[in-house]
PDB file of C-alpha atoms in Angstrom:
ATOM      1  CA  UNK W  45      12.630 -15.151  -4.653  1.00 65.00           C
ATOM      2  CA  UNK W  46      10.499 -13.027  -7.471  1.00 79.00           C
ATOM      3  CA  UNK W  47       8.558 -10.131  -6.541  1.00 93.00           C
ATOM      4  CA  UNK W  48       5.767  -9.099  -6.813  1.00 96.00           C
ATOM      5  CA  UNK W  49       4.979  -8.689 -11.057  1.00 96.00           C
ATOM      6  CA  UNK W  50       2.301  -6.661 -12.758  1.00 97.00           C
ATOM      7  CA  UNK W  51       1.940  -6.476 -16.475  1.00 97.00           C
ATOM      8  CA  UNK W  52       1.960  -4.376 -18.648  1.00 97.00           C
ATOM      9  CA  UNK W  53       4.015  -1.164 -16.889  1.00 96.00           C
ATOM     10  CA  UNK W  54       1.908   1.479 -19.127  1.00 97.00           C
ATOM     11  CA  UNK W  55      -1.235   1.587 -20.963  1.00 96.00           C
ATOM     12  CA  UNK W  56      -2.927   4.175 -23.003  1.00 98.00           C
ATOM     13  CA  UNK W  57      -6.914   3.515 -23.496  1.00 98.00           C
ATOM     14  CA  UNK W  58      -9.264   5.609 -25.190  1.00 97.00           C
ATOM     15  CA  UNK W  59     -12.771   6.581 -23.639  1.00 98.00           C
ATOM     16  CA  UNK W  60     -15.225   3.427 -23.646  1.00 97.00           C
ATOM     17  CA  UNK W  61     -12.572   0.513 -24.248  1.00 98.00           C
ATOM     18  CA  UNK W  62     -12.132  -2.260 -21.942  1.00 98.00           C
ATOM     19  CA  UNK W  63      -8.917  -3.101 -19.615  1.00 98.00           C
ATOM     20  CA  UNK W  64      -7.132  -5.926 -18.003  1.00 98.00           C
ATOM     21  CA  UNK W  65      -4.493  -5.874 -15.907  1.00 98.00           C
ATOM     22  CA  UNK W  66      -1.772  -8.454 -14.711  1.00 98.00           C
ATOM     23  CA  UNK W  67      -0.612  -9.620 -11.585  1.00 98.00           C
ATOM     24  CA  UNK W  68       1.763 -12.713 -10.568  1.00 98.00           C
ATOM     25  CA  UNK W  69       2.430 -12.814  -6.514  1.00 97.00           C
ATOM     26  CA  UNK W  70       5.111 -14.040  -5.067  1.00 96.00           C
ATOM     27  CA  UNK W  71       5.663 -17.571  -4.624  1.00 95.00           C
ATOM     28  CA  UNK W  72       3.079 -19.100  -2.053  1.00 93.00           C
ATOM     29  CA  UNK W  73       1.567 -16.346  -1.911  1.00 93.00           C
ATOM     30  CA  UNK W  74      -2.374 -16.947  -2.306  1.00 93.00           C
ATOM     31  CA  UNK W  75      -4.250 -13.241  -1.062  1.00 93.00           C
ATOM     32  CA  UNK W  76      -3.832 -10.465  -4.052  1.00 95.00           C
ATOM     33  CA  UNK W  77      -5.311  -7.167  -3.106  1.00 95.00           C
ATOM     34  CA  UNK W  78      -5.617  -4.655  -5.767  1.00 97.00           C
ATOM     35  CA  UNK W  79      -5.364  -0.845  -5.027  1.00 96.00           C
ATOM     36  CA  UNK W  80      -6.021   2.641  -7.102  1.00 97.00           C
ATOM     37  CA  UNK W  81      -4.022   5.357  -6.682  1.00 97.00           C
ATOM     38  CA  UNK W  82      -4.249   8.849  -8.027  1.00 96.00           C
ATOM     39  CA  UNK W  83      -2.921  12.098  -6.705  1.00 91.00           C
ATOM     40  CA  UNK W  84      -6.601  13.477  -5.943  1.00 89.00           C
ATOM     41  CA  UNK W  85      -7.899  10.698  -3.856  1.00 90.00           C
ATOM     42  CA  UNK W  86      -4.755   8.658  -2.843  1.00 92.00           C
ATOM     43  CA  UNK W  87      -4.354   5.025  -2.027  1.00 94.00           C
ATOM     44  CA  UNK W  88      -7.819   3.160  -2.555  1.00 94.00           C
ATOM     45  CA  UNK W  89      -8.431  -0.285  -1.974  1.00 94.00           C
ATOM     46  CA  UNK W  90     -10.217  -2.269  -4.886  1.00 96.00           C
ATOM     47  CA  UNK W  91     -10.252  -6.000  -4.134  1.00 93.00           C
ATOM     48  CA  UNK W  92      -8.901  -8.996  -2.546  1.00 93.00           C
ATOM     49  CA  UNK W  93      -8.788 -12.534  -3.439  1.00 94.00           C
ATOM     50  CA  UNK W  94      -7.721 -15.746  -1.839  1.00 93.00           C
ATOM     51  CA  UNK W  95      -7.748 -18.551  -2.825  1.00 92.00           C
ATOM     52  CA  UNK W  96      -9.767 -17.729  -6.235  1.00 94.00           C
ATOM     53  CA  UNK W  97     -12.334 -15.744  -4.131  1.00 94.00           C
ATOM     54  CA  UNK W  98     -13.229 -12.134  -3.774  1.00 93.00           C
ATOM     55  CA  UNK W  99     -12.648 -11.741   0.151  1.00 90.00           C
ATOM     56  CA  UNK W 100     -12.937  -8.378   0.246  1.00 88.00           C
ATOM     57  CA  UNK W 101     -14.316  -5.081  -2.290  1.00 92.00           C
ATOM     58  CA  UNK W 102     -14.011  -1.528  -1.788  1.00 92.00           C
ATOM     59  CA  UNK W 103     -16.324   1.013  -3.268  1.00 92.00           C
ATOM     60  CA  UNK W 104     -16.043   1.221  -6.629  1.00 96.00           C
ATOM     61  CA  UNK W 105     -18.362   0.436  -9.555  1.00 96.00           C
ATOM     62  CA  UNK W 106     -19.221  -2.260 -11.010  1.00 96.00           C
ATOM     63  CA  UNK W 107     -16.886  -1.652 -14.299  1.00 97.00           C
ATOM     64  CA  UNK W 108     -13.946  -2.897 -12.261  1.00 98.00           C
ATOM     65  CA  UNK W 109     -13.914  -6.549 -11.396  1.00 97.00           C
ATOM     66  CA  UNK W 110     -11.548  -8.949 -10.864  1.00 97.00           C
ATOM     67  CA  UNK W 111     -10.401 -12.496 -10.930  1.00 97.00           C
ATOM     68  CA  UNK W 112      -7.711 -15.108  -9.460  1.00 97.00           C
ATOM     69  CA  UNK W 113      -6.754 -18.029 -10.866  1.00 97.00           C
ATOM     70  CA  UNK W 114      -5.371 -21.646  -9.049  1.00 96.00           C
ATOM     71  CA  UNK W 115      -1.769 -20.417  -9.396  1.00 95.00           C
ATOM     72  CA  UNK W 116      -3.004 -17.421  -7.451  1.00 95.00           C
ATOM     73  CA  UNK W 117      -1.865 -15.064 -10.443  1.00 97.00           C
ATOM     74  CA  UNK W 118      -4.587 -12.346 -10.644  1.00 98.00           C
ATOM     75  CA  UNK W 119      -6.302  -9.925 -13.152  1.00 98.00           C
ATOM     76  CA  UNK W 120      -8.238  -7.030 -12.875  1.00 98.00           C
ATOM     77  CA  UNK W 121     -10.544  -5.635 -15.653  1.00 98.00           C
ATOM     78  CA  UNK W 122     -12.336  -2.320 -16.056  1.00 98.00           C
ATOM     79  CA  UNK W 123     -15.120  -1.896 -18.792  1.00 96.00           C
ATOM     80  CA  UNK W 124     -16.095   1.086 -19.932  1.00 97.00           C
ATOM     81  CA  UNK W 125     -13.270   3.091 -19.433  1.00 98.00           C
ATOM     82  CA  UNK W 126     -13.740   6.582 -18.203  1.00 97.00           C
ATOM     83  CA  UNK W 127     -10.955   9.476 -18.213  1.00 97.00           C
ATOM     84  CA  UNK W 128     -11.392   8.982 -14.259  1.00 96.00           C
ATOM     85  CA  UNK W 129      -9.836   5.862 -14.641  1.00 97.00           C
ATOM     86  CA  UNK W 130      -6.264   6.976 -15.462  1.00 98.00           C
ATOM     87  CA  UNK W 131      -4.239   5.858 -12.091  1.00 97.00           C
ATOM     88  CA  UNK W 132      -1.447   3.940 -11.411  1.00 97.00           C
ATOM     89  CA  UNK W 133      -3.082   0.517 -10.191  1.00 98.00           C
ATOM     90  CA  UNK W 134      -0.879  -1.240  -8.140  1.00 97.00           C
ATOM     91  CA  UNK W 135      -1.018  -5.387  -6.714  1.00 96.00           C
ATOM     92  CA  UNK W 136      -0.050  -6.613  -3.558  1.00 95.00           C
ATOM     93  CA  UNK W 137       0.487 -10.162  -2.527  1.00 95.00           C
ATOM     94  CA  UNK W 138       0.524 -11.273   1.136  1.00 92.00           C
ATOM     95  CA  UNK W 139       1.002 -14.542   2.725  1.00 89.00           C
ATOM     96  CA  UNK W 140      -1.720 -15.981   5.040  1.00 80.00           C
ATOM     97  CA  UNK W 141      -0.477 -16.015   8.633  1.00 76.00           C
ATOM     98  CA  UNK W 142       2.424 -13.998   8.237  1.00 78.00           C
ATOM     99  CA  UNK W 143       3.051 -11.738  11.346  1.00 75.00           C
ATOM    100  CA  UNK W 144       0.565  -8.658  10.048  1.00 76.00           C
ATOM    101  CA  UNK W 145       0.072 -10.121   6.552  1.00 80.00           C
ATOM    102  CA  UNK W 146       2.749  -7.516   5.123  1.00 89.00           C
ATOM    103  CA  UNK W 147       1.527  -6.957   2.048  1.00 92.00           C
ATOM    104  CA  UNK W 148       4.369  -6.772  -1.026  1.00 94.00           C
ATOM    105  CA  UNK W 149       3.810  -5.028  -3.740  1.00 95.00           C
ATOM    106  CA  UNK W 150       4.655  -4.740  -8.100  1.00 95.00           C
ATOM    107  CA  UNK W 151       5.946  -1.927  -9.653  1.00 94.00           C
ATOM    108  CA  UNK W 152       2.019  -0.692 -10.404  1.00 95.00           C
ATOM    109  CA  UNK W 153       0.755  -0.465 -14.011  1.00 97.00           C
ATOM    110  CA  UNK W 154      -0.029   2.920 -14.836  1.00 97.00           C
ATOM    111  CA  UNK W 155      -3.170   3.473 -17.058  1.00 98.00           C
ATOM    112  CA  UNK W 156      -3.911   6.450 -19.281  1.00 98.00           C
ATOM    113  CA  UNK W 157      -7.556   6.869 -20.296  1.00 98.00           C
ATOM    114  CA  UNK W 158      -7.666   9.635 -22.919  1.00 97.00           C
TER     115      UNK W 158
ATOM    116  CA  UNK R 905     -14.351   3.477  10.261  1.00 56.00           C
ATOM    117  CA  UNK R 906     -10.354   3.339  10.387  1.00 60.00           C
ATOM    118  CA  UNK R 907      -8.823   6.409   8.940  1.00 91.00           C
ATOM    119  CA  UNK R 908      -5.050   7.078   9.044  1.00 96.00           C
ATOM    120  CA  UNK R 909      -3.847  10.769   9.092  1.00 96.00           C
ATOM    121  CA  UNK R 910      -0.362  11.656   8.185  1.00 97.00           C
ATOM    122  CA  UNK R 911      -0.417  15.763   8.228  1.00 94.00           C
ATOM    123  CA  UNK R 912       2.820  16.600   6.865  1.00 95.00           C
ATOM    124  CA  UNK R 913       2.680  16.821   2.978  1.00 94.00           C
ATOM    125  CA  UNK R 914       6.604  17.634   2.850  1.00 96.00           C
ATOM    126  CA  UNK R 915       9.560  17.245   4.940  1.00 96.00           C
ATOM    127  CA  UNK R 916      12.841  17.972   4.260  1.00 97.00           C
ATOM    128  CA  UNK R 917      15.969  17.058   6.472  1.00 97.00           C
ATOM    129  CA  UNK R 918      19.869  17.562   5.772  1.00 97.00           C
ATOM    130  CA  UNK R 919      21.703  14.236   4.438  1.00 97.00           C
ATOM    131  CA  UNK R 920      22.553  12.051   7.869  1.00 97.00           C
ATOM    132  CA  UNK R 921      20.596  13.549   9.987  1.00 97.00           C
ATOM    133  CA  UNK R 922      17.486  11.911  11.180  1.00 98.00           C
ATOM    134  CA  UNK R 923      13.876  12.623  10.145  1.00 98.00           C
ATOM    135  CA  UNK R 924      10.604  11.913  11.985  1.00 98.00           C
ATOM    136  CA  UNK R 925       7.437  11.588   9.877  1.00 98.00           C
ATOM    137  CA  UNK R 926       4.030  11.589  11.813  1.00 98.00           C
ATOM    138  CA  UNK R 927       1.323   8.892  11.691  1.00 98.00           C
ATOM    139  CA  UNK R 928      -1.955   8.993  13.717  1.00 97.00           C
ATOM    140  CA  UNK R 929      -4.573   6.758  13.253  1.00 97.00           C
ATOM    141  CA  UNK R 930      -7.783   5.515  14.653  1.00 95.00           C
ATOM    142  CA  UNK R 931      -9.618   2.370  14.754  1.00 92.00           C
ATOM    143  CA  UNK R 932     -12.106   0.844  17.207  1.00 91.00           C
ATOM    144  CA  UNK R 933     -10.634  -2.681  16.819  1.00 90.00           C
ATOM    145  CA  UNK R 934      -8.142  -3.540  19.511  1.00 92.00           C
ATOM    146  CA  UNK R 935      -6.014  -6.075  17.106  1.00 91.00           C
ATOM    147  CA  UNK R 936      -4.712  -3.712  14.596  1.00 92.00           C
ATOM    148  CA  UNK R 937      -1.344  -3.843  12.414  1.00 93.00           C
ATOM    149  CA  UNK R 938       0.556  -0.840  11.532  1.00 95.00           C
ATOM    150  CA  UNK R 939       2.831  -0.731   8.093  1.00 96.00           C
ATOM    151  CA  UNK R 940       4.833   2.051   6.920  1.00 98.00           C
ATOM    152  CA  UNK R 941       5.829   2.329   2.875  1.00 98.00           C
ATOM    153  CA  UNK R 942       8.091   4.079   0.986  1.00 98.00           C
ATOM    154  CA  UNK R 943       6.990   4.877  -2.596  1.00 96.00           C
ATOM    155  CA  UNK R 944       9.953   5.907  -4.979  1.00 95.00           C
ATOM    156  CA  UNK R 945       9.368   7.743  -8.220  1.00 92.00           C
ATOM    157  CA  UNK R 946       9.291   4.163 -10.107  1.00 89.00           C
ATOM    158  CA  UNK R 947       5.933   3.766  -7.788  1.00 89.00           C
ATOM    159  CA  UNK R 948       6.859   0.343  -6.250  1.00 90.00           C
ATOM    160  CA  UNK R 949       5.532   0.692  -2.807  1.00 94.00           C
ATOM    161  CA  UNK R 950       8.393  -0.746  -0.985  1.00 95.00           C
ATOM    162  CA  UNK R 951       7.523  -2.091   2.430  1.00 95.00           C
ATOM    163  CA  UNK R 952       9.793  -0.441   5.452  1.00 97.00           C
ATOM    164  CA  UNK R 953       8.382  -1.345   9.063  1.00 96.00           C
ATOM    165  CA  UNK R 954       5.242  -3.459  10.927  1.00 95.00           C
ATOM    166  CA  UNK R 955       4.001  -2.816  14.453  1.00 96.00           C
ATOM    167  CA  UNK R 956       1.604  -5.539  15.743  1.00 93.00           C
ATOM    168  CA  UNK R 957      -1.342  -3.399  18.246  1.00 94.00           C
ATOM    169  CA  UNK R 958      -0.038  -6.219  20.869  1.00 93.00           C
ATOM    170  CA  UNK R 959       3.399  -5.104  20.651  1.00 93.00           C
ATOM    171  CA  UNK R 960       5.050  -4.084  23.533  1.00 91.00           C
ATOM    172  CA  UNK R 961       8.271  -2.494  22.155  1.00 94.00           C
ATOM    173  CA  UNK R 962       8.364  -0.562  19.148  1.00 96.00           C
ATOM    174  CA  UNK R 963       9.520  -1.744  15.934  1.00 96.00           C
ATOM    175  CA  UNK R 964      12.587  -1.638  14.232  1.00 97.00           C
ATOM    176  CA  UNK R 965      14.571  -2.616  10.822  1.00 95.00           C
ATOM    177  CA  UNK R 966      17.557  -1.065  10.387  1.00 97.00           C
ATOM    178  CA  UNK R 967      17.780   2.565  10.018  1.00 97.00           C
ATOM    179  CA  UNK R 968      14.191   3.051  10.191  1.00 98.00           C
ATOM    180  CA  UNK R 969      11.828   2.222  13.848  1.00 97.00           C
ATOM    181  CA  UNK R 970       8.427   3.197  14.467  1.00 97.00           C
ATOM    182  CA  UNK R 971       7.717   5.222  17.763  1.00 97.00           C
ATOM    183  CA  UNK R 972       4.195   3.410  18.432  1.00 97.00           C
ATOM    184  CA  UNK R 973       2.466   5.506  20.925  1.00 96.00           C
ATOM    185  CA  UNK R 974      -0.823   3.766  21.860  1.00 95.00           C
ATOM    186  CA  UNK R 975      -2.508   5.889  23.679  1.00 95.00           C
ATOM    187  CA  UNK R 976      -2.204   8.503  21.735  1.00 96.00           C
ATOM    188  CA  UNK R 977      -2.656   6.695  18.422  1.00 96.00           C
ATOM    189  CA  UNK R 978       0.169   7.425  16.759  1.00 97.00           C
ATOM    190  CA  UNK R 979       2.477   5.843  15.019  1.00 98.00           C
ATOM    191  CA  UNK R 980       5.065   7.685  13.641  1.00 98.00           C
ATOM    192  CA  UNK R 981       8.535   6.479  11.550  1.00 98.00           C
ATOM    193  CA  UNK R 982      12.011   7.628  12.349  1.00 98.00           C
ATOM    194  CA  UNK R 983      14.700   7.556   9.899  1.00 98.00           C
ATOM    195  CA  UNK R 984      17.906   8.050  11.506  1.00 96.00           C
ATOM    196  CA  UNK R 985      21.380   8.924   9.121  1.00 96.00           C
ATOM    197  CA  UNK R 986      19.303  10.108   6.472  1.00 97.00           C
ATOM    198  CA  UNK R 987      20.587   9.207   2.931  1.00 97.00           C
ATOM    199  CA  UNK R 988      19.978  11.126  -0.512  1.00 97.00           C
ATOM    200  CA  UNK R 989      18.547   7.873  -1.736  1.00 96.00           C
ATOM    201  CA  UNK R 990      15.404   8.060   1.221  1.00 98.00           C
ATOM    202  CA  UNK R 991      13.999  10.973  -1.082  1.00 98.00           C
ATOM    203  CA  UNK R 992      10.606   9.367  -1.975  1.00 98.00           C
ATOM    204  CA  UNK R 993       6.932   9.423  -0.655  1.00 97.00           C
ATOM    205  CA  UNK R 994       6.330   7.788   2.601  1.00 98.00           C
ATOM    206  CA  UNK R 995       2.633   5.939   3.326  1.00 98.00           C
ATOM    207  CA  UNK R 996       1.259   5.123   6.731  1.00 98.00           C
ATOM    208  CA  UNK R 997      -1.088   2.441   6.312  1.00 96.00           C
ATOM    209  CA  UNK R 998      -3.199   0.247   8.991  1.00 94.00           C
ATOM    210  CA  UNK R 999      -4.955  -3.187   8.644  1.00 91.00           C
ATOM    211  CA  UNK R1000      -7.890  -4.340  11.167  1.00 88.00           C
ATOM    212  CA  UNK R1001      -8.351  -6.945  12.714  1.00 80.00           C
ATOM    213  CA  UNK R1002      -6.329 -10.771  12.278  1.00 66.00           C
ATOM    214  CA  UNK R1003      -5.034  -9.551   8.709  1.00 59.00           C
ATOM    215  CA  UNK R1004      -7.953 -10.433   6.646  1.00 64.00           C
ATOM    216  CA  UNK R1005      -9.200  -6.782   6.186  1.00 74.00           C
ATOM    217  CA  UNK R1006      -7.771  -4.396   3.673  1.00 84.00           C
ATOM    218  CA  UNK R1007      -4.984  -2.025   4.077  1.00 88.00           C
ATOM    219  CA  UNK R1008      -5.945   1.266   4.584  1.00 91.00           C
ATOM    220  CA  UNK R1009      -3.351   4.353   3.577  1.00 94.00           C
ATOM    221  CA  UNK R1010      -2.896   7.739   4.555  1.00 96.00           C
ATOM    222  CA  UNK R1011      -2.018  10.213   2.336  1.00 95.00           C
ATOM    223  CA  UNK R1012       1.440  10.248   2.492  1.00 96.00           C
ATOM    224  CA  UNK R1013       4.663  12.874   2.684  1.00 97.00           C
ATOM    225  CA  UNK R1014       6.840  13.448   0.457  1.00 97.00           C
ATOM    226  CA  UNK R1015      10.345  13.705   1.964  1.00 98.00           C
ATOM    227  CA  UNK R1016      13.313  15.289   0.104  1.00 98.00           C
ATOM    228  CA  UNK R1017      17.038  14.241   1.693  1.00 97.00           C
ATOM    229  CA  UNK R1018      19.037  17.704   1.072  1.00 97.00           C
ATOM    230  CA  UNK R1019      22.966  17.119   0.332  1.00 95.00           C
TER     231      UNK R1019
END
């Protein structure tokens, strides 16, 4: 069975361009969370979807939204790119019911804003 | 608000011997699930080990089991026979609830496996 994949691995952006980011779950897997991590302020939770809708958001702006599609493959996009922005963003697929919804992760896609 | 603490930014531990990293956390919410991760270089979080709030023995996969004391909150991860290839970051993360809340991470240790 496939992993988790996120596309692409690395990205270089320049101040004030726009983003998207890929990520295929595992099979039958239908809730994608989405997480930021940096080494200043750690793990940080950015969205969930199931089932093509935003269950859950953490606190971040507005400039990063997201999306999931009926093959529960989901993107994330962030506008307006700020230097703050450079993190390795990594996806996480779960399956509903599972025993304490483990949640499996990609390999991250790691974003440089410069 | 559920906050996880792990307060040990390093370890290290000699090559087969075991290794206990600390986990406390705190939550209000008496259904609860609590994950440890490991976090290689590459940056895949890989998941390691799950202990249910309602469980009533501790965890265990392997060489790695989770010493899950309620009471006290904690939840900390024991790696017995320690191998080179364990060097990595290690996450202790908690989820509220049934499993439809986010995961919430600590801020992990970094453990280095000395030959």
């Amino acid at each position: 069975k496939a992993g988790v994949t996120q596309t692409p691995r690395y990205l270089i952006k320049t101040r004030g361009q726009q983003v998207t980011l890929s990520c295929s779950p595992i099979s039958g897997h239908r809730s994608v969370s989405w997480y930021q991590q940096t080494p200043g302020q750690g793990l940080q939770f950015l969205f969930e979807y199931f089932s093509e809708t935003q269950r859950n958001k953490g606190n971040f702006p507005g400039r990063f939204s997201g999306r999931q599609f009926s093959n529960s493959r989901s993107e994330m996009n962030v506008s307006t790119l700020e230097l703050g922005d450079s993190a390795l963003y990594l996806c996480a697929s779960s399956l509903e019911g599972d025993r304490g919804q483990k949640a499996f992760f990609g390999q991250g896609t790691r974003l440089t804003v410069v | 608000a559920q906050k996880i603490t792990q307060t040990q930014p390093g370890m290290f531990v000699q090559e087969k011997e075991a290794v206990t990293l600390d986990c406390t956390y705190d939550t209000s919410d008496p259904s609860y699930g609590l994950f440890w991760y490991k976090q290689p270089s590459s940056g895949e979080m890989i998941f390691l080990i799950y202990q249910g709030s309602y469980d009533q023995q501790n965890a265990t996969e392997g060489r790695y089991s989770l010493n899950f004391q309620k009471a006290r909150k904690s939840a900390n991860l024991v790696i017995s026979a320690s191998q080179l290839g364990d060097s990595a970051m290690y996450f202790c993360a908690m989820r509220e609830g049934r499993g439809n809340n986010d995961m919430r991470f600590g801020a992990g240790t970094r453990l280095t496996v000395k030959p």
